[in-house]
XYZ file of C-alpha atoms in Angstrom:
449
model
C 47.870 -62.126 28.085
C 51.372 -64.199 27.568
C 49.895 -65.463 24.895
C 49.333 -62.138 23.550
C 52.116 -60.107 24.099
C 54.714 -62.692 22.672
C 52.374 -62.603 19.655
C 52.650 -58.757 19.486
C 56.120 -59.043 19.729
C 56.515 -61.206 17.187
C 54.903 -58.950 14.716
C 56.743 -56.305 16.100
C 53.966 -53.890 18.112
C 54.924 -52.530 21.293
C 53.383 -54.886 23.768
C 51.846 -51.391 25.854
C 49.139 -50.911 22.653
C 47.292 -53.419 24.119
C 48.686 -54.401 27.007
C 46.867 -52.425 28.820
C 43.393 -53.985 27.179
C 41.913 -55.143 30.628
C 41.341 -51.763 31.487
C 40.111 -50.648 28.061
C 37.633 -47.901 28.355
C 35.151 -50.243 26.377
C 34.760 -51.566 29.605
C 33.995 -49.110 32.290
C 32.475 -46.042 32.366
C 34.206 -43.023 31.814
C 32.477 -39.789 31.965
C 33.252 -36.334 29.251
C 36.132 -34.361 30.970
C 35.389 -30.781 30.117
C 37.588 -28.478 29.153
C 37.614 -25.432 31.628
C 35.241 -23.099 30.671
C 35.512 -20.209 33.035
C 39.321 -19.596 35.184
C 42.754 -18.260 32.947
C 44.038 -21.315 31.472
C 46.715 -21.789 32.966
C 49.937 -25.093 31.966
C 52.167 -26.587 29.446
C 51.565 -28.266 26.303
C 53.028 -30.601 23.945
C 51.015 -31.178 20.738
C 51.713 -33.852 17.829
C 50.737 -33.401 14.624
C 52.051 -35.359 11.038
C 51.689 -31.692 8.804
C 55.304 -31.847 7.718
C 54.111 -29.037 4.771
C 55.461 -25.700 5.029
C 51.534 -24.061 4.792
C 49.671 -25.868 7.658
C 52.548 -26.759 9.361
C 52.670 -22.313 9.211
C 49.135 -22.264 10.255
C 49.343 -24.502 13.315
C 52.433 -22.311 14.990
C 50.271 -19.417 14.563
C 47.097 -19.807 15.864
C 49.737 -21.396 18.477
C 50.955 -18.118 19.544
C 48.123 -16.525 19.034
C 46.599 -18.814 21.962
C 49.551 -18.503 24.014
C 48.869 -13.704 23.604
C 45.155 -14.186 24.617
C 46.126 -17.038 27.654
C 49.791 -15.659 29.013
C 50.008 -18.269 31.257
C 49.894 -21.098 29.345
C 52.851 -23.028 26.267
C 52.672 -25.208 23.727
C 55.138 -27.355 22.236
C 54.468 -27.553 18.673
C 56.537 -31.075 17.630
C 55.472 -32.626 14.148
C 56.289 -36.800 12.685
C 54.898 -37.829 9.694
C 52.354 -40.024 9.994
C 54.772 -43.489 10.628
C 56.759 -41.724 12.610
C 54.358 -40.931 14.769
C 52.104 -44.511 14.642
C 55.397 -45.413 15.850
C 55.918 -43.105 18.376
C 53.305 -43.126 20.431
C 52.645 -46.902 20.949
C 56.180 -47.071 21.940
C 55.860 -44.245 23.650
C 52.140 -45.362 25.465
C 53.922 -47.393 28.465
C 56.737 -44.980 30.058
C 53.977 -41.883 29.431
C 56.642 -40.437 26.365
C 52.799 -39.006 24.342
C 51.671 -35.894 24.081
C 48.848 -33.781 25.185
C 47.393 -33.130 22.131
C 47.411 -34.626 18.880
C 46.447 -35.253 14.740
C 45.831 -39.379 13.778
C 44.800 -41.395 11.359
C 41.755 -42.999 12.017
C 42.590 -46.089 12.237
C 44.965 -45.397 15.014
C 42.166 -43.577 17.106
C 40.714 -47.323 17.829
C 44.059 -48.576 18.880
C 43.932 -45.656 21.218
C 40.493 -46.528 22.906
C 41.009 -49.767 23.087
C 44.773 -49.079 25.288
C 42.908 -46.248 27.412
C 44.830 -44.430 26.173
C 42.144 -41.042 25.340
C 40.333 -39.753 26.784
C 35.964 -38.696 25.388
C 35.507 -35.155 23.679
C 31.759 -34.945 24.218
C 31.689 -31.399 26.013
C 34.088 -29.887 23.092
C 32.096 -31.105 20.020
C 28.804 -29.750 21.842
C 30.723 -26.401 22.457
C 32.130 -26.802 18.617
C 28.112 -27.499 17.424
C 28.020 -31.158 17.531
C 25.064 -31.165 15.062
C 27.146 -28.813 12.587
C 29.775 -32.117 12.419
C 29.485 -34.620 9.480
C 27.918 -37.149 11.714
C 30.400 -40.495 9.746
C 33.196 -38.823 10.802
C 31.991 -38.449 14.392
C 30.674 -41.951 14.847
C 34.076 -43.160 13.493
C 35.359 -42.775 17.183
C 32.630 -43.222 18.467
C 32.289 -46.456 21.592
C 28.807 -46.124 23.624
C 28.131 -42.509 24.208
C 31.138 -40.958 24.342
C 33.175 -39.930 21.617
C 37.104 -40.037 21.636
C 38.123 -37.551 18.791
C 37.080 -34.948 17.292
C 37.850 -34.451 12.787
C 40.091 -31.636 12.058
C 39.237 -31.855 8.341
C 38.487 -34.742 5.720
C 39.507 -35.376 1.861
C 38.796 -38.721 -0.429
C 41.294 -41.136 -2.854
C 40.061 -39.772 -6.319
C 42.134 -40.709 -9.139
C 44.148 -37.741 -11.105
C 44.842 -37.950 -14.429
C 46.929 -35.964 -16.679
C 44.295 -33.900 -19.316
C 46.672 -33.501 -21.690
C 48.628 -36.562 -22.306
C 44.928 -38.226 -22.540
C 43.823 -35.324 -25.206
C 47.223 -36.046 -27.058
C 46.751 -39.562 -27.251
C 43.019 -39.884 -27.620
C 42.503 -41.956 -24.598
C 38.988 -40.787 -22.742
C 38.717 -40.547 -19.240
C 39.218 -44.536 -17.909
C 36.264 -45.684 -15.603
C 37.284 -49.394 -14.788
C 39.779 -50.934 -14.167
C 40.472 -52.995 -17.271
C 40.518 -50.003 -19.296
C 42.858 -47.601 -16.949
C 45.450 -50.853 -17.609
C 45.352 -49.859 -21.344
C 45.238 -46.587 -21.171
C 48.713 -47.001 -18.523
C 50.110 -48.856 -21.628
C 48.940 -46.411 -24.292
C 50.827 -43.974 -21.533
C 53.959 -45.784 -20.576
C 56.722 -43.988 -22.912
C 58.921 -40.779 -23.360
C 59.717 -40.987 -19.344
C 56.153 -41.298 -17.980
C 55.005 -44.452 -16.522
C 50.895 -45.073 -16.230
C 50.507 -45.840 -13.067
C 53.400 -46.403 -10.343
C 51.686 -49.298 -8.286
C 53.866 -48.630 -4.183
C 54.377 -51.641 -2.606
C 56.962 -50.667 0.043
C 56.932 -51.888 3.484
C 56.917 -49.441 5.533
C 54.136 -47.973 4.465
C 50.141 -48.864 3.810
C 50.022 -47.692 0.261
C 49.705 -51.442 -1.113
C 46.764 -51.800 1.328
C 45.374 -48.760 -0.285
C 45.679 -49.787 -3.691
C 44.175 -53.515 -2.576
C 41.488 -51.441 -0.820
C 40.245 -49.445 -3.751
C 40.142 -51.957 -6.323
C 38.183 -54.548 -3.612
C 35.727 -51.798 -2.280
C 34.742 -50.515 -6.177
C 32.888 -53.997 -6.318
C 31.236 -53.236 -3.128
C 33.554 -55.772 -1.047
C 35.994 -55.179 1.970
C 39.541 -56.636 3.321
C 37.412 -57.733 6.550
C 34.703 -59.408 7.272
C 31.932 -58.492 8.920
C 33.015 -60.229 12.248
C 36.692 -58.352 11.206
C 38.387 -60.928 10.306
C 41.384 -60.917 7.425
C 39.446 -61.076 3.832
C 42.105 -62.003 1.541
C 41.478 -64.891 -0.207
C 37.862 -64.010 -2.013
C 37.409 -64.553 -5.521
C 37.713 -59.976 -5.414
C 40.791 -59.646 -3.533
C 42.387 -62.017 -5.630
C 41.272 -60.652 -8.651
C 42.563 -57.709 -6.874
C 45.656 -59.019 -6.030
C 46.457 -59.718 -9.405
C 45.612 -56.694 -10.884
C 48.080 -54.227 -9.512
C 50.786 -57.251 -9.934
C 50.024 -56.820 -13.205
C 49.888 -53.290 -13.330
C 52.801 -53.193 -11.724
C 54.944 -55.221 -13.290
C 54.070 -53.973 -16.901
C 53.092 -50.134 -16.265
C 55.246 -48.963 -13.539
C 58.713 -48.265 -12.487
C 60.084 -51.044 -10.704
C 61.747 -48.850 -8.178
C 57.852 -48.551 -6.764
C 58.132 -51.997 -5.041
C 59.883 -49.706 -2.262
C 57.730 -47.015 -2.561
C 55.945 -45.050 -0.011
C 53.345 -41.864 -0.073
C 55.816 -39.161 -0.170
C 57.713 -41.005 -2.841
C 54.135 -42.419 -5.307
C 52.612 -38.871 -4.950
C 56.317 -37.450 -5.895
C 56.089 -38.557 -9.592
C 53.028 -36.984 -10.194
C 54.052 -34.094 -9.013
C 56.778 -34.529 -11.660
C 54.993 -35.196 -13.814
C 56.370 -38.521 -14.887
C 53.243 -41.027 -13.647
C 49.940 -40.152 -16.476
C 47.697 -41.381 -13.589
C 47.844 -41.668 -9.613
C 45.756 -42.043 -6.716
C 45.359 -39.480 -4.239
C 43.445 -36.365 -2.527
C 43.214 -32.385 -3.221
C 46.821 -32.577 -1.692
C 47.606 -33.899 -5.144
C 46.883 -29.734 -6.508
C 49.626 -28.097 -3.927
C 52.571 -30.868 -4.283
C 51.612 -30.608 -8.741
C 52.766 -26.420 -7.519
C 55.799 -26.859 -5.518
C 56.852 -29.052 -7.999
C 55.817 -28.473 -11.780
C 53.531 -24.887 -11.921
C 53.525 -25.199 -15.830
C 51.465 -28.605 -15.076
C 48.723 -27.155 -12.750
C 46.579 -27.033 -16.372
C 47.275 -30.263 -16.969
C 46.127 -32.044 -14.311
C 42.285 -33.300 -13.000
C 40.528 -35.102 -10.459
C 37.915 -38.109 -11.676
C 35.631 -40.541 -9.283
C 37.510 -43.720 -8.892
C 37.376 -46.773 -11.901
C 35.522 -49.979 -11.346
C 35.474 -53.288 -12.317
C 31.947 -53.041 -14.120
C 30.928 -49.393 -15.318
C 27.579 -50.332 -14.671
C 28.363 -51.363 -10.315
C 27.169 -49.704 -8.062
C 29.213 -46.489 -7.174
C 29.691 -47.921 -3.499
C 32.292 -44.941 -1.967
C 35.854 -45.851 -1.527
C 38.280 -44.132 1.057
C 37.744 -41.028 2.991
C 39.995 -40.273 5.804
C 38.288 -37.556 8.532
C 41.388 -37.118 10.324
C 40.760 -36.959 13.981
C 42.340 -34.604 16.864
C 42.628 -36.449 20.362
C 43.240 -35.054 23.597
C 45.756 -38.399 25.290
C 45.048 -39.177 29.547
C 48.351 -38.765 30.724
C 47.826 -35.068 30.176
C 48.400 -32.899 33.531
C 46.781 -29.796 31.669
C 43.281 -31.536 29.694
C 41.938 -28.671 30.203
C 44.331 -26.288 28.264
C 44.673 -29.004 25.441
C 40.490 -29.365 24.672
C 40.319 -25.668 24.825
C 43.299 -25.025 21.958
C 41.322 -27.908 19.965
C 38.190 -25.435 20.263
C 39.678 -22.419 19.348
C 41.353 -24.268 16.761
C 37.562 -24.481 14.483
C 36.661 -20.845 15.215
C 36.286 -19.357 11.565
C 39.153 -17.667 11.342
C 41.680 -20.348 12.068
C 39.607 -23.271 10.742
C 39.155 -21.535 7.489
C 42.684 -20.014 7.258
C 43.721 -23.368 8.124
C 41.964 -25.522 5.406
C 42.872 -22.192 3.192
C 47.188 -23.917 3.714
C 46.085 -26.108 1.676
C 42.877 -26.296 -0.491
C 41.068 -28.312 -2.162
C 43.538 -31.049 -0.231
C 41.506 -30.589 3.364
C 37.246 -29.984 2.969
C 35.881 -29.215 6.271
C 34.315 -31.820 8.347
C 31.931 -29.059 10.114
C 29.155 -26.969 7.790
C 28.210 -23.198 7.171
C 31.997 -22.923 6.218
C 32.184 -23.713 2.365
C 29.920 -20.312 2.127
C 32.218 -17.823 3.786
C 33.770 -15.701 1.737
C 37.472 -16.099 2.730
C 36.612 -20.621 1.941
C 34.793 -20.556 -1.376
C 36.798 -17.069 -2.621
C 39.924 -19.169 -2.614
C 41.850 -18.761 -6.507
C 43.017 -22.422 -6.204
C 39.337 -23.533 -5.369
C 38.149 -21.399 -8.062
C 40.466 -23.118 -10.145
C 39.654 -26.955 -9.480
C 36.650 -26.545 -8.383
C 35.407 -30.165 -10.831
C 38.593 -31.778 -8.770
C 36.326 -30.697 -5.088
C 33.369 -31.610 -6.548
C 34.590 -34.771 -7.554
C 36.361 -35.057 -3.795
C 33.451 -33.638 -1.612
C 30.992 -36.836 -3.642
C 33.989 -38.934 -2.468
C 33.986 -38.282 0.770
C 30.231 -38.626 1.380
C 30.292 -41.946 -0.141
C 33.711 -43.239 1.724
C 34.779 -45.326 4.598
C 38.413 -45.114 6.544
C 39.405 -48.529 5.272
C 38.496 -51.657 6.425
C 35.715 -49.468 8.473
C 32.877 -50.179 6.215
C 31.425 -52.708 8.491
C 32.113 -50.744 11.959
C 35.153 -48.829 13.187
C 37.598 -51.033 14.981
C 40.944 -51.515 16.365
C 41.263 -54.446 14.393
C 41.159 -52.678 10.532
C 44.260 -49.879 12.524
C 46.274 -52.959 12.648
C 45.340 -53.690 8.879
C 46.860 -50.274 7.713
C 49.673 -50.116 10.466
C 51.323 -53.659 11.094
C 52.018 -53.912 6.775
C 51.381 -57.172 6.193
C 49.660 -56.973 2.674
C 52.728 -55.328 1.795
C 54.796 -58.161 2.857
C 52.236 -60.235 1.275
C 52.812 -58.290 -2.120
C 56.945 -58.184 -1.785
C 56.470 -62.033 -1.961
C 54.328 -62.364 -3.979
C 57.079 -60.817 -6.438
C 59.915 -61.343 -5.305
C 59.885 -64.365 -4.938
C 57.245 -65.111 -7.142
C 55.268 -67.076 -5.127
C 51.484 -67.662 -5.652
C 48.987 -65.213 -4.894
C 46.723 -67.752 -2.922
C 49.017 -68.896 -1.303
C 50.786 -65.203 0.100
C 47.322 -64.245 0.793
C 46.080 -67.554 3.372
C 49.693 -66.666 4.720
C 49.109 -62.750 5.152
C 45.265 -63.772 6.608
C 46.305 -66.124 9.184
C 49.179 -63.217 10.516
C 45.957 -60.841 10.416
C 43.808 -63.212 12.674
C 46.288 -63.957 14.291
C 46.920 -60.403 15.215
C 42.987 -59.510 15.478
C 42.861 -61.751 18.565
C 45.183 -60.213 20.306
C 42.444 -56.988 20.430
C 39.319 -58.943 21.368
C 40.875 -59.979 24.552
C 39.381 -57.532 27.597
């Protein structure tokens, strides 16, 4: 265990995350605790979420207010953190119990939480909502043995967003391969517009995401079947070199330090011709450059070769979890179930139409869902995203959900690798070997029980 602690400190990960691995829920039988179905709910709970945009935040708060009216002895305090801040908050807070009762998370983080024995199974809550209504793949991302440790709240997938007006102006077809994207981006990098921004900041996982786009499009993975980092394969090396070339030739130089918001803002403001994101881009453009709404659309990800099979890229099934330290798990679980009631759920999804897609069946046919004006306007984009959702996985989950995938995205080692290649002119293979070693050393910690 001393070896583990030293290694975790070396990479800056909170020791508490894995110091409890000896009592991991993977090693013992743990019966799910069901929410209270009778009697009066009572107790104060804290919910953490990362819905920093106004409409989503307001929708969750409205549901909390209405739930408290129905249950006068319940108080729900909601705290909001960015996705990156949330990861730091829970990993550092786990040691002293400073974690919430209920929270959202990213799929890759849930496996780390399970490994840390930090969250509880939610089998009964899933059954109450309707287990057969859920996307099975989404549920299985947090399944260990017979237990499900998270409930997927909504889904989205990464697709390619394009400025259709610029493509028409320059007579360019929508790129279907990465080489075509490069050539199109070169032609469109003019008049204050960049072809593509390549975000490589070390406080986010965007470089990992972009590399995963390339590798997955050809059927590869950043993790081997035995959950080792794979950055030195021919495919991964091609992907690394591709994004370095794109950064140098068609991207703003400031993107070397971009995070997800800085990256997206360029597209919102009409300063990039292509970008990769989910349906959240619609709301961003609407808020920043509404005059461009008629000039954006979503298309499938490029491939290495146009004839390549469609393997699926990155799908995010954003989950909710209930924390083991909660003194009022019954309240947390009951509120989580409340969010899935049709009225509340559709209102939440409608706060970011096309950006958030339902994880349960029976929603898309409801009039209040399908009659949304934004969904009507962006029907093609939603169809593209829905198809992508069905085929993709969380980054690194291609073989199986794992804590290793979470560490790969959350520790920013791949981002540091790109920085080394670009800033220090380090050979890509040399930098990749170093990053592989760092990741694989880190992965060893989750194998220790």
